[in-house]
Every structure is written in structure tokens, then in C-alpha cells.
Short mmCIF file of C-alpha atoms in Angstrom, two decimals:
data_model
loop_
_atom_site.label_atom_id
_atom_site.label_comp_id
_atom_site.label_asym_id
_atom_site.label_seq_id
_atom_site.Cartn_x
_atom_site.Cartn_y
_atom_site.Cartn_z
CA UNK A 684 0.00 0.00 0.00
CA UNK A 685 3.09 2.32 0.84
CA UNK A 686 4.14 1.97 -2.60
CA UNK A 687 0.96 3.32 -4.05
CA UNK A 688 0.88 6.54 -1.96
CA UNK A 689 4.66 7.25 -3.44
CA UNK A 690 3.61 6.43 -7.32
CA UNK A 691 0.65 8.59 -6.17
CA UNK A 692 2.96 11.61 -5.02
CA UNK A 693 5.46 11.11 -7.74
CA UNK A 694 2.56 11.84 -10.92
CA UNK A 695 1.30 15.06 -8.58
CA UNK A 696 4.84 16.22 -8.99
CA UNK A 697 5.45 15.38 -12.29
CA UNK A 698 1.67 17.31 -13.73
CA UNK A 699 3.00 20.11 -11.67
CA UNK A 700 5.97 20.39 -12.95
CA UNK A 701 4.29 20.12 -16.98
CA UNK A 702 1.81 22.57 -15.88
CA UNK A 703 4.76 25.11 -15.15
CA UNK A 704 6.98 24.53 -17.74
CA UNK A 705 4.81 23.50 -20.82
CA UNK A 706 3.28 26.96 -21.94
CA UNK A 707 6.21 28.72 -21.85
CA UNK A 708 7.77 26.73 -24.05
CA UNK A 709 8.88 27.75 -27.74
CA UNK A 710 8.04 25.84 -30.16
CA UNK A 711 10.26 23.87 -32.39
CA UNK A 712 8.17 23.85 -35.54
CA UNK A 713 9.57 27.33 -36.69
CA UNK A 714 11.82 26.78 -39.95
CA UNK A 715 12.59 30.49 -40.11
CA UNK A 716 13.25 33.09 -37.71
CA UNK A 717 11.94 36.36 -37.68
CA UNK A 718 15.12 38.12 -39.74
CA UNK A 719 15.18 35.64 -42.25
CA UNK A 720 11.72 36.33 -43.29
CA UNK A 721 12.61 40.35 -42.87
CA UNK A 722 15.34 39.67 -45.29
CA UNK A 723 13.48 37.76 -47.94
CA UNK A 724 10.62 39.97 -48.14
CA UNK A 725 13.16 42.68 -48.60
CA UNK A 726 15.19 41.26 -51.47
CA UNK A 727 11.52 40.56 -53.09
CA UNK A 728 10.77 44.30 -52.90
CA UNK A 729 14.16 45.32 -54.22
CA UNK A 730 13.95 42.91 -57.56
CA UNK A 731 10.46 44.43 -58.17
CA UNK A 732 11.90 47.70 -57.86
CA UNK A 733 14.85 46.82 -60.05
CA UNK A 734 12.46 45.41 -62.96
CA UNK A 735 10.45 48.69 -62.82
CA UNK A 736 7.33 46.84 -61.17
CA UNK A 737 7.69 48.74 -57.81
CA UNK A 738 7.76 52.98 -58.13
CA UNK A 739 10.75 54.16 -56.22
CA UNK A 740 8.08 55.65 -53.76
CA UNK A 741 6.61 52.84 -53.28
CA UNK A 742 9.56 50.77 -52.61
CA UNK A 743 10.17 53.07 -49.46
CA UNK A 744 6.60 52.82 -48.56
CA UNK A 745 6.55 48.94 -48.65
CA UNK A 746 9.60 48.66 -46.98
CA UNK A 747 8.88 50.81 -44.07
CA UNK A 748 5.74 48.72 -43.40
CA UNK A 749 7.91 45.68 -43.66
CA UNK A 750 10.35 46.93 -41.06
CA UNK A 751 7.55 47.73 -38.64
CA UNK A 752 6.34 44.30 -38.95
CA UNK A 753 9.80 42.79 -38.06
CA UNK A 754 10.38 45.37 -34.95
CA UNK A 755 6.79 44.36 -33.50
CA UNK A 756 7.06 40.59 -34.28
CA UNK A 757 10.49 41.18 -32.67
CA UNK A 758 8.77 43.09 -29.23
CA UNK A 759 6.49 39.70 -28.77
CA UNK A 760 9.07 37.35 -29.51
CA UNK A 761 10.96 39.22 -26.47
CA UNK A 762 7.81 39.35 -24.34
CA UNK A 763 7.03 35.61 -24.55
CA UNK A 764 11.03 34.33 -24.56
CA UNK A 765 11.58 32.84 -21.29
CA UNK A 766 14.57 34.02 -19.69
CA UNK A 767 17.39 30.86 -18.50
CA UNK A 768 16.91 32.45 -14.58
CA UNK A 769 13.11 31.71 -15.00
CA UNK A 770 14.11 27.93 -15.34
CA UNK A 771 15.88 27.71 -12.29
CA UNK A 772 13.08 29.78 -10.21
CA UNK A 773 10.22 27.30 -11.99
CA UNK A 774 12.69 24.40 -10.31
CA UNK A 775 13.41 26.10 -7.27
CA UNK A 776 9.57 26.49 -7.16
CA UNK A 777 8.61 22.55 -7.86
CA UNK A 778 11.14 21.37 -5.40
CA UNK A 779 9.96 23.54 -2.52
CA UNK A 780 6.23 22.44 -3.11
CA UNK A 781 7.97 18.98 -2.91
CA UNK A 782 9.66 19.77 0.23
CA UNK A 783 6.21 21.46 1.87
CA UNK A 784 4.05 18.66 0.71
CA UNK A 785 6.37 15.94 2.00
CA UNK A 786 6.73 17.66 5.53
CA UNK A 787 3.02 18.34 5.85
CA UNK A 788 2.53 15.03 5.03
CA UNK A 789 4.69 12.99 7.58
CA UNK A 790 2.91 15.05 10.22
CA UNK A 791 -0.68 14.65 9.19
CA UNK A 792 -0.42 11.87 6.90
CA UNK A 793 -2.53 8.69 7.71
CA UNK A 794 0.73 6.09 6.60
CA UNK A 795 1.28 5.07 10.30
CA UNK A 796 -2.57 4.36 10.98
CA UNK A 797 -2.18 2.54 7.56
CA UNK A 798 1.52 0.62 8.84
CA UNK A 799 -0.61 -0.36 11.79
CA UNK A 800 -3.30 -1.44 10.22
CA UNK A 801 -1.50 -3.74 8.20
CA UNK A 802 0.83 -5.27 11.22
CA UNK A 803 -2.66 -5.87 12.85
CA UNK A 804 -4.08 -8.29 9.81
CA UNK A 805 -0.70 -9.82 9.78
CA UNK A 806 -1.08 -11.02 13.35
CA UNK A 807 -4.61 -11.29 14.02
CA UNK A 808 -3.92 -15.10 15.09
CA UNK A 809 -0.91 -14.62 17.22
CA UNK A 810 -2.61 -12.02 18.76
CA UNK A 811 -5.59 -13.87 19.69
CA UNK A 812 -3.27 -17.17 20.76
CA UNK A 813 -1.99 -14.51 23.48
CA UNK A 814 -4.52 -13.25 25.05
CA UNK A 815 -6.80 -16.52 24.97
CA UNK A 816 -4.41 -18.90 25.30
CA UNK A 817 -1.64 -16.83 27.34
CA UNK A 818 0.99 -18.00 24.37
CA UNK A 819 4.26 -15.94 23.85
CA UNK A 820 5.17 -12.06 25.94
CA UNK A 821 1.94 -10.54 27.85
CA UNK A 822 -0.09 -8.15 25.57
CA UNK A 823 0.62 -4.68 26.52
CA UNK A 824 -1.28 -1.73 25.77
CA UNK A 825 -0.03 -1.59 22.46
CA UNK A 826 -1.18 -4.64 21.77
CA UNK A 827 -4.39 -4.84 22.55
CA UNK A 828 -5.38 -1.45 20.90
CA UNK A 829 -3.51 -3.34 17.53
CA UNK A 830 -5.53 -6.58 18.47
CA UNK A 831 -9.21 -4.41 18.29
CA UNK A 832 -7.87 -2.57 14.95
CA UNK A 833 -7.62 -6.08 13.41
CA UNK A 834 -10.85 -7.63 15.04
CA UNK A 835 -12.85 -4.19 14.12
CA UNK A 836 -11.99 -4.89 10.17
CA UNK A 837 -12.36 -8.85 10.50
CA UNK A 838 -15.78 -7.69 11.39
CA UNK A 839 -16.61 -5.51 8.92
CA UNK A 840 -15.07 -7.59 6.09
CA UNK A 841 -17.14 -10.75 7.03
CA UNK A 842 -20.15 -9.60 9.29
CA UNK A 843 -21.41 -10.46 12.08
CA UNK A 844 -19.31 -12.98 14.54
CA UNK A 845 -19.94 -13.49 17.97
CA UNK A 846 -16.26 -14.74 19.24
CA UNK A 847 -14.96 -11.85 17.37
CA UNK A 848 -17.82 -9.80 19.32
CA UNK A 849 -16.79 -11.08 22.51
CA UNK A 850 -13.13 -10.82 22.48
CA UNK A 851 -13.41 -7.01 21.12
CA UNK A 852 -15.20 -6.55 24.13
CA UNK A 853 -12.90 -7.91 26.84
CA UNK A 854 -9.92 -6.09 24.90
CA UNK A 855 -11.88 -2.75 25.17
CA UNK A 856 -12.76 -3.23 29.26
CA UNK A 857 -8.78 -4.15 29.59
CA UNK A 858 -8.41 -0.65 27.49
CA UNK A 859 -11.44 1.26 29.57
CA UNK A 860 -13.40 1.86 27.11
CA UNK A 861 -16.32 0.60 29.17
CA UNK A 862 -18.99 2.00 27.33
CA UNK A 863 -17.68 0.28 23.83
CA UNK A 864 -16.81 -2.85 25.80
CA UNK A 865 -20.52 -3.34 26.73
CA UNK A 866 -22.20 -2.09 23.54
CA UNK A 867 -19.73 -5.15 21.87
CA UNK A 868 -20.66 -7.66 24.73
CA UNK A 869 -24.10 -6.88 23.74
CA UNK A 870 -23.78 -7.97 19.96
CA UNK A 871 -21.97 -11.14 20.72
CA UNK A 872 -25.09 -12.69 23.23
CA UNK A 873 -27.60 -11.42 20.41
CA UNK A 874 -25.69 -14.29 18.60
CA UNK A 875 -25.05 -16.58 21.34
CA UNK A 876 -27.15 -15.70 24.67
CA UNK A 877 -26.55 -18.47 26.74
CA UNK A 878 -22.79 -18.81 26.91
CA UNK A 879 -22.05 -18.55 30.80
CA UNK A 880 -18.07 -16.84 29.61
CA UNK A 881 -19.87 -13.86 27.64
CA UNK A 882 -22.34 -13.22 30.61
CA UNK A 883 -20.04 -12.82 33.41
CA UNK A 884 -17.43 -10.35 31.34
CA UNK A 885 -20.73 -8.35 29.96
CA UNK A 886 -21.29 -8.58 33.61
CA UNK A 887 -18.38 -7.37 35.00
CA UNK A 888 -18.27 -4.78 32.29
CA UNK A 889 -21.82 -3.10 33.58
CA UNK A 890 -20.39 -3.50 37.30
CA UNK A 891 -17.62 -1.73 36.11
CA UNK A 892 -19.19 0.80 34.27
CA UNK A 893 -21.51 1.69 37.51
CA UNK A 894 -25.09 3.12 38.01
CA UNK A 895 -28.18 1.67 39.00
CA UNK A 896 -29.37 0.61 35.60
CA UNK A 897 -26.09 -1.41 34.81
CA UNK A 898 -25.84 -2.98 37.81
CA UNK A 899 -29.67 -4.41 37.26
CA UNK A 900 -28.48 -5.03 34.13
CA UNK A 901 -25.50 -7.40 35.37
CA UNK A 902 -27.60 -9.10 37.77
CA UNK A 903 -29.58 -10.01 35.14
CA UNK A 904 -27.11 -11.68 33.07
CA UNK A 905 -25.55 -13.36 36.27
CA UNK A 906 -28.81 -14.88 37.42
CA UNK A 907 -29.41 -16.27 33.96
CA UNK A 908 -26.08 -17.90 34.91
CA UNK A 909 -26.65 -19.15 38.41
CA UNK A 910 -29.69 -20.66 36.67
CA UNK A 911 -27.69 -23.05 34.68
CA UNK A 912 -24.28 -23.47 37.34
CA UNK A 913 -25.76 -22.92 40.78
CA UNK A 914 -22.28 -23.69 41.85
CA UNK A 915 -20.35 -21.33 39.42
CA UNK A 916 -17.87 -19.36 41.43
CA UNK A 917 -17.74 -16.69 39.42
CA UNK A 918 -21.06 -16.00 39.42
CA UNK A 919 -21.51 -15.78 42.99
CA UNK A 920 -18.44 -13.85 43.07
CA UNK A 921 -20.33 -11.25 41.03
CA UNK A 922 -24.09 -11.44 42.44
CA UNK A 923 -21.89 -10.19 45.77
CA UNK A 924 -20.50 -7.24 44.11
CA UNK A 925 -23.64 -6.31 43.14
CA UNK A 926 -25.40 -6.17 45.82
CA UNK A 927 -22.71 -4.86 47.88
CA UNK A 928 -22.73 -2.18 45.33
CA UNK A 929 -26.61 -1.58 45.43
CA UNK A 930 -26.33 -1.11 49.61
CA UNK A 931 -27.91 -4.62 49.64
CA UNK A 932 -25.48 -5.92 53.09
CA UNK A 933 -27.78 -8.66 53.87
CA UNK A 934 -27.82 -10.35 50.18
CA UNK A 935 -24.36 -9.78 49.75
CA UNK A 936 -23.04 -11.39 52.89
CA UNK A 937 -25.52 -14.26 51.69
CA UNK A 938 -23.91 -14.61 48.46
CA UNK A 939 -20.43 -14.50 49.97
CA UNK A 940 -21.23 -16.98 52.71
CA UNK A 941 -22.51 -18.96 49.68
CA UNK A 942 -19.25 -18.55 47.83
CA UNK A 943 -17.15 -19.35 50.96
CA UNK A 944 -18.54 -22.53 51.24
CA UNK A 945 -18.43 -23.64 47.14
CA UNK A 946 -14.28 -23.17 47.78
CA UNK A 947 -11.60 -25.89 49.14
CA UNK A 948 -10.26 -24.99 52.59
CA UNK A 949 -6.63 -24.50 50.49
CA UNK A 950 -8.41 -21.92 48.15
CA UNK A 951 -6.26 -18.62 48.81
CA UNK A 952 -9.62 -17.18 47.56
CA UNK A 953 -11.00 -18.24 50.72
CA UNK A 954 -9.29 -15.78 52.90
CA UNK A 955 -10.41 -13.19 50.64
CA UNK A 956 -14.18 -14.01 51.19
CA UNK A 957 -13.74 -14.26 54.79
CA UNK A 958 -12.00 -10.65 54.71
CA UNK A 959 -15.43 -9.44 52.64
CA UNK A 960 -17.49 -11.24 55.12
CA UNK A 961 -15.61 -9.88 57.80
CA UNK A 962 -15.92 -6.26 56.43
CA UNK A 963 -19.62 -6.60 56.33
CA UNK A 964 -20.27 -8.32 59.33
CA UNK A 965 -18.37 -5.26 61.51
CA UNK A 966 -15.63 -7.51 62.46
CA UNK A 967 -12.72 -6.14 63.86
CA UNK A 968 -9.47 -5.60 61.41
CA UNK A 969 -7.72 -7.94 63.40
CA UNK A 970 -10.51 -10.47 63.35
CA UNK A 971 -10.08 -10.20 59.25
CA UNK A 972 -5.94 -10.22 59.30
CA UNK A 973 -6.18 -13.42 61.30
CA UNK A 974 -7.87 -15.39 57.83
CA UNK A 975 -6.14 -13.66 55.41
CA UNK A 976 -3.13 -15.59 53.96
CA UNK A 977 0.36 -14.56 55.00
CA UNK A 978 1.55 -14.57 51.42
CA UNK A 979 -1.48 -13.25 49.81
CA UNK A 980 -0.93 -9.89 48.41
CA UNK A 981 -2.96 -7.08 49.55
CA UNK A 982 -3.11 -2.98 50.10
CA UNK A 983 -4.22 -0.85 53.12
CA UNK A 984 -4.69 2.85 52.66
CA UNK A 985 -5.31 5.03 55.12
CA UNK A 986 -6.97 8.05 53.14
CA UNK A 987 -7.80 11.87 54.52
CA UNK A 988 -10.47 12.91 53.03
CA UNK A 989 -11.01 16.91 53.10
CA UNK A 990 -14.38 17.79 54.95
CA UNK A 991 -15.15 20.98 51.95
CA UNK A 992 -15.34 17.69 49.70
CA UNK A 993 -17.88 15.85 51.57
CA UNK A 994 -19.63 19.09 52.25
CA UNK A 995 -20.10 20.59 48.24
CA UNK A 996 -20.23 17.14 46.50
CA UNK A 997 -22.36 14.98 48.72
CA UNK A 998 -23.58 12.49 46.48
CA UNK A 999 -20.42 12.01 44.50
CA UNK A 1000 -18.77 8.62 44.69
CA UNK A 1001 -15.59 7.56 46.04
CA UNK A 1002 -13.28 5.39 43.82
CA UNK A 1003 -9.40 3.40 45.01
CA UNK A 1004 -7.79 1.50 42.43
CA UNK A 1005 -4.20 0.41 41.97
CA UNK A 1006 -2.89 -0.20 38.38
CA UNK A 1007 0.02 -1.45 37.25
CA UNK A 1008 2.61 0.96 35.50
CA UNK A 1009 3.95 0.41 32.61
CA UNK A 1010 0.79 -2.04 32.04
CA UNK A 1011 -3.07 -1.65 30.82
CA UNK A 1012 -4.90 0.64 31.97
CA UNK A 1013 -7.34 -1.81 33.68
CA UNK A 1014 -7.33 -1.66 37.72
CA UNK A 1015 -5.75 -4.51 39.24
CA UNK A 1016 -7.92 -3.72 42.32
CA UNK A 1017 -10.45 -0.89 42.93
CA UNK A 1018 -13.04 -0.72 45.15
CA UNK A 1019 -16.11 2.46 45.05
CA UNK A 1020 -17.38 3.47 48.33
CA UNK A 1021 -20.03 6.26 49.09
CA UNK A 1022 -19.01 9.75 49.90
CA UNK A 1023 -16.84 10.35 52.84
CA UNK A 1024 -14.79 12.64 55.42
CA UNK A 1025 -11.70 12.41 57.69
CA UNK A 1026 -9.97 9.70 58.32
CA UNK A 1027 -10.78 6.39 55.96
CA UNK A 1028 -9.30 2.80 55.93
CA UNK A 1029 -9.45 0.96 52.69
CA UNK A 1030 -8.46 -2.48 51.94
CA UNK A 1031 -7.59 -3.66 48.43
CA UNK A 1032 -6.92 -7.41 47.80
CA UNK A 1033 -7.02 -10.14 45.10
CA UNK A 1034 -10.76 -10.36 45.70
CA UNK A 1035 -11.40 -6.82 44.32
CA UNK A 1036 -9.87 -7.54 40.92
CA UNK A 1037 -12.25 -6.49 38.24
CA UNK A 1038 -11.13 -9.18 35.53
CA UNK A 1039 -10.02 -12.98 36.28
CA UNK A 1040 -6.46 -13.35 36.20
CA UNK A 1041 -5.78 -9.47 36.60
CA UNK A 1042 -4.74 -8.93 39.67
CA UNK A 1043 -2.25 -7.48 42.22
CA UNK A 1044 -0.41 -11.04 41.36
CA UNK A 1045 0.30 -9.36 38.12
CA UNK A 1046 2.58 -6.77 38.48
CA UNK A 1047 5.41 -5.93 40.81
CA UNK A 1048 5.56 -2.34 40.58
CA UNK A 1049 1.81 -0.24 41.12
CA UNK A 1050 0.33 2.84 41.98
CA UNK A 1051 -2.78 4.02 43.91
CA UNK A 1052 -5.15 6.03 42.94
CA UNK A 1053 -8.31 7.90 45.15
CA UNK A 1054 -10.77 10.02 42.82
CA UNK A 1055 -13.69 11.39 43.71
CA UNK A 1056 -15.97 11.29 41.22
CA UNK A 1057 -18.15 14.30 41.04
CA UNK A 1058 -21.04 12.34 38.42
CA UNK A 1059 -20.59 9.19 40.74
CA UNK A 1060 -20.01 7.12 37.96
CA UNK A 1061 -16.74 5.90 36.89
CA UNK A 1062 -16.81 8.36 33.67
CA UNK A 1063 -14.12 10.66 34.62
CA UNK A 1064 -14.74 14.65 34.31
CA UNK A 1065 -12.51 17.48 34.60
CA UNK A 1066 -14.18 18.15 38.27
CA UNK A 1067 -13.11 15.30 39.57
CA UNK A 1068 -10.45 15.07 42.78
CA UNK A 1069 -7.62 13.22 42.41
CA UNK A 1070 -4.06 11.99 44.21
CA UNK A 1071 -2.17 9.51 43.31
CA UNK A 1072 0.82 7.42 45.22
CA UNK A 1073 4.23 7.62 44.43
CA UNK A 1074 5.44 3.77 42.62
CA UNK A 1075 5.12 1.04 45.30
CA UNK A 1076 6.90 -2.15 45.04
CA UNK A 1077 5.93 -5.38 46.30
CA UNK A 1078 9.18 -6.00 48.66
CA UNK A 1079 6.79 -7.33 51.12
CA UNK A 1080 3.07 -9.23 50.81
CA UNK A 1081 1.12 -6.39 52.33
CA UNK A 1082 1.93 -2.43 51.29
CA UNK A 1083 0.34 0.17 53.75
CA UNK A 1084 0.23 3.83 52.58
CA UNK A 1085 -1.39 7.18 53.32
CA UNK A 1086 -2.88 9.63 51.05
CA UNK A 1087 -4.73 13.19 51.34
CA UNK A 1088 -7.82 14.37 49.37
CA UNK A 1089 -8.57 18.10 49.17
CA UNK A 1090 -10.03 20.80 46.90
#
């Protein structure tokens, strides 16, 4: 395709440069010049002079006409004669329209989005062997945007596919793009409702996403899974999230308590449902350290929230996330809590991971974020309040940190 854009440029330049040089150019089909014909006319007048055809008078008469012919066919021959400086300014010209247009070009020009483009259809397959399959280096950021470009056109080139469907949407929540993600989670269950994988990530997409409508949404989809897999841990994992997120204590502590009893007593995930359980009962932090795994890897923050904040934005939303740096975008924890003031004590943990297999296993080197979230949705705006940690490094199991939000 490169190659066509260059032929492409190449012609342009080429027409320009005829359209500058052809009309000034004299032509060749000329077999006399100018004098020549002066002279021969001349010597025609004088032999019809010298055989008495021409009057003496009107010899001079016929010649001074002829000569004021020649000078005026001799003032437009100087007027349209193009001067040898004119040649190299015509040049100088074509070559600096070259230089403008290439420049211009390499800034705006759409041959990178077209070089990417082309890497993506070359390695749609390895791409999807990585992230399905865990084949080959970890998909970065990179990556995965590369990996939607080439699912996007597989798409519109053959129609309608609902694995293609489904795997643009779980690259667009590891992006962020939350709204895209469900929209694409959507068109994959229109072809295939029922599969239990495509309902829990369109579930955890709407969870992620926030508001009252999604989450009804999600625990929708989840019970249509529960339905099938009373036992699915996933699932249950979800319907908890939900209703801790809809202020629903009682059903959530059910659903946990449901969960912690599905799991193996050497589950580490169990110590992360008895720390939930233990949050929601009122238990006492050292009540919940005592079942949480020594080597399990988890976050406490000790946050300061400003009391102007609580005060002019009382129904915003509170949202603590760590993320990997370097990595996606994607939290490997977060948790959203109501609006609050003073002092505040957040846990993060393996359990709050927002995709399976993303978590704070994942990466040795995070960051923590608090925003408060003016909308109380997880849409970001320029109101929002912000601060985020310095890098943190997993020397130990368990990081503790403080942070300050103010105006």
C-alpha cells in the first residue's frame, strides 16, 4: 500500500511540474526566424523595384511597413522568450512544493494508521493465541489497541461474529473503554445468549461501568447464569459485588457466605471471602488479618479525606484502584465506596480484581489512585479530585500507605 501513496505523489509532482513549464515553451516547428523572413521579403521588394514593377516611392513605402512588422514581431518574440533564470526559479519552485508537501505530510499523513493497520491483519492469530491462550510475551497496551484494529476490520469484512464480538469486548474493558466494551458484549449474546463466559465479562463490564441501571443489568445476566451453574464461582463472586454495590449488606453477605462454602479450605480465595465477610459483618481488622493468607498480596490505605469535599459534592462517589505501571490501563484492584470525610481505611486485595487473572499477582511495581468522582459514575470529568501514590513495590506481601484528598 506504501508503494501506491509514493507512485501517487510522484505523478502530482510530475503534472506540476508540466503545468509550469509546458506553456512557456517555444516551439520547435519554426523553420525560419523572424530576420530571415525580414530579409526575404526585402530582397523581393528590391527585384520588383529593379524590374520597374515597384515605383521608387513605393519601394520606401513597402519597406517601411515591412520593417515595422519585423520590430513588433520582434517586441512579442521578447515578451514571450523565457529568460534561463526563470528555469531555475520554476525548479526552485517545484522542489519547494515537494519539500512542503512531504513535511506536511509525515505530520498529518494517515501512513502510520495505515503501517498499523497492516501489522494488525498480519497477526490477528498470534494475537488472539496470546490473550486466549496466554501464548508468547503478555499483551501490553499496544497490543491490545492493535488486536481491536484487526478484530474491528475482521468484522466488517465478514459480518457479524460473535467470538470476534466477545473478544473485542474484553480487549476494550482491559483498554477502559467501558462503554464500547458493553455495547460489543451486547452484539456477541444477540448471537449466542446463553454462553455462561460472555455473561459474566458483559457482567463485569456493567459493574464496572456503575449506576443503577447497569448494575440491574448485570444481575440479570448473572442470574441467567446461576440458573444453569448454581455452583459457578464466578457467578456468585459477582451477584456479591452487586449487591454490595446496590447497599444490599444482607444479600451480599448471603452470596459470599454462599461462595465461601463452594471453595476448598486451600483456596487462597477463601481468605479473601472471609476478609469481605468480615468487612460486612463489623468484624474487627484484626478479626479479618487473622484469615487472610500470610503470602497473599494485599493494600491498606489510610486516606484523609477533606471535609469541603464531603460538604459541596455529597452524592459524589468515592473510587481506590491500583494499576500497574507500565501495564493496561485496567485496575488490578479498585473498590467504590459512598461519599466520605476524615480519616478512611481501605483495603484492596485479590478479591477486588475487576477481571479474572488481573490482579495485584500481576505486576510488581503499582500505583494508587483515590478520585472522587463528582457524576458518581466511573466516567471521569474534569471536576473530579484526584491523588495519586508515588510507585510502590511489592518487597513485602502487604503495602500500607497514606494519602490526602482536598479541593
Amino acid at each position: 500500500m506504501i508503494w501506491q501513496i509514493v507512485a501517487g505523489a510522484v505523478v502530482m509532482f510530475a503534472l506540476s511540474a508540466l503545468f509550469i513549464f509546458w506553456p512557456r515553451k517555444a516551439s520547435a516547428q519554426n523553420h525560419q526566424t523572424p530576420a530571415q523572413l525580414f530579409e526575404e521579403r526585402l530582397q523581393l521588394l528590391v527585384l520588383a523595384r529593379d524590374a520597374g514593377e515597384l515605383a521608387e516611392q513605393d519601394f520606401s513605402s513597402a519597406a517601411a511597413e515591412l520593417k515595422d512588422q519585423f520590430l513588433e514581431q520582434e517586441q512579442k518574440a521578447v515578451l514571450y522568450q523565457q529568460p534561463k533564470h526563470k528555469v531555475l526559479f520554476h525548479s526552485s519552485l517545484v522542489v519547494f512544493v515537494l519539500v512542503i508537501v512531504g513535511v506536511i505530510y509525515s505530520q498529518n499523513g494517515h501512513y502510520r494508521e495505515l503501517a498499523d493497520w497492516e501489522l494488525a491483519q498480519q497477526n490477528l492469530a498470534t494475537y488472539g493465541q496470546r490473550a486466549l491462550l496466554g501464548e508468547g510475551e503478555p499483551m501490553n497496551e499496544r497490543d491490545m489497541q492493535l488486536f481491536s484494529l484487526a478484530l474491528r476490520t475482521k468484522l466488517d469484512k465478514e459480518g457479524d461474529d460473535a467470538v470476534a464480538w466477545m473478544l473485542l469486548g474484553r480487549v476494550w474493558m482491559t483498554l477502559g473503554m467501558l462503554e464500547e466494551s458493553v455495547e460489543s458484549f451486547e452484539r456477541a449474546l444477540k448471537l449466542m445468549p446463553e454462553r455462561t463466559p460472555l455473561l459474566i465479562s458483559y457482567s463485569q463490564a456493567l459493574i464496572m461501568l456503575g449506576g443503577d441501571y447497569n448494575l440491574a443489568k448485570a444481575g440479570q445476566s448473572v442470574a441467567k447464569v446461576l440458573m444453569k451453574e448454581p455452583d459457578n464461582i464466578d457467578a456468585v463472586s459477582l451477584m456479591a459485588l452487586i449487591a454490595h454495590e446496590r447497599g444490599d449488606n444482607e444479600q451480599a453477605i448471603s452470596a459470599w457466605q454462599l461462595l465461601a462454602s463452594s471453595l476448598d479450605a486451600d483456596d487462597p480465595r477463601l481468605a479473601v471471602v472471609a476478609e469481605r465477610l468480615a468487612e460486612l459483618t463489623g468484624q474487627t481488622a484484626a478479626a479479618t488479618a487473622e484469615v487472610v493468607a500470610a503470602n497473599e498480596r494485599s493494600i491498606t490505605l489510610t486516606l484523609s479525606i477533606a471535609d469541603t469535599l464531603a460538604t459541596d459534592f455529597p452524592d459524589a462517589s468515592l473510587f481506590v484502584f491500583a494499576r500497574a505501571i507500565g501495564g493496561p490501563p485496567l485496575p488490578l484492584a479498585a473498590k467504590r465506596l459512598p461519599m466520605q470525610s476524615g480519616l478512611v481505611t481501605i483495603n484492596l486485595s485479590t478479591a477486588d480484581a475487576m477481571q479474572p487473572g488481573w490482579d495485584l499477582t500481576q505486576s510488581e511495581q503499582i500505583e494508587v489512585v483515590a478520585r472522587i468522582a463528582i457524576s458518581g459514575t466511573v466516567e471521569r470529568s474534569a471536576q473530579d479530585v484526584e491523588v495519586v501514590s508515588a510507585p510502590l513495590r511489592f518487597e513485602q506481601p502487604h503495602l500500607t500507605l497514606q494519602l490526602t484528598l482536598e479541593p
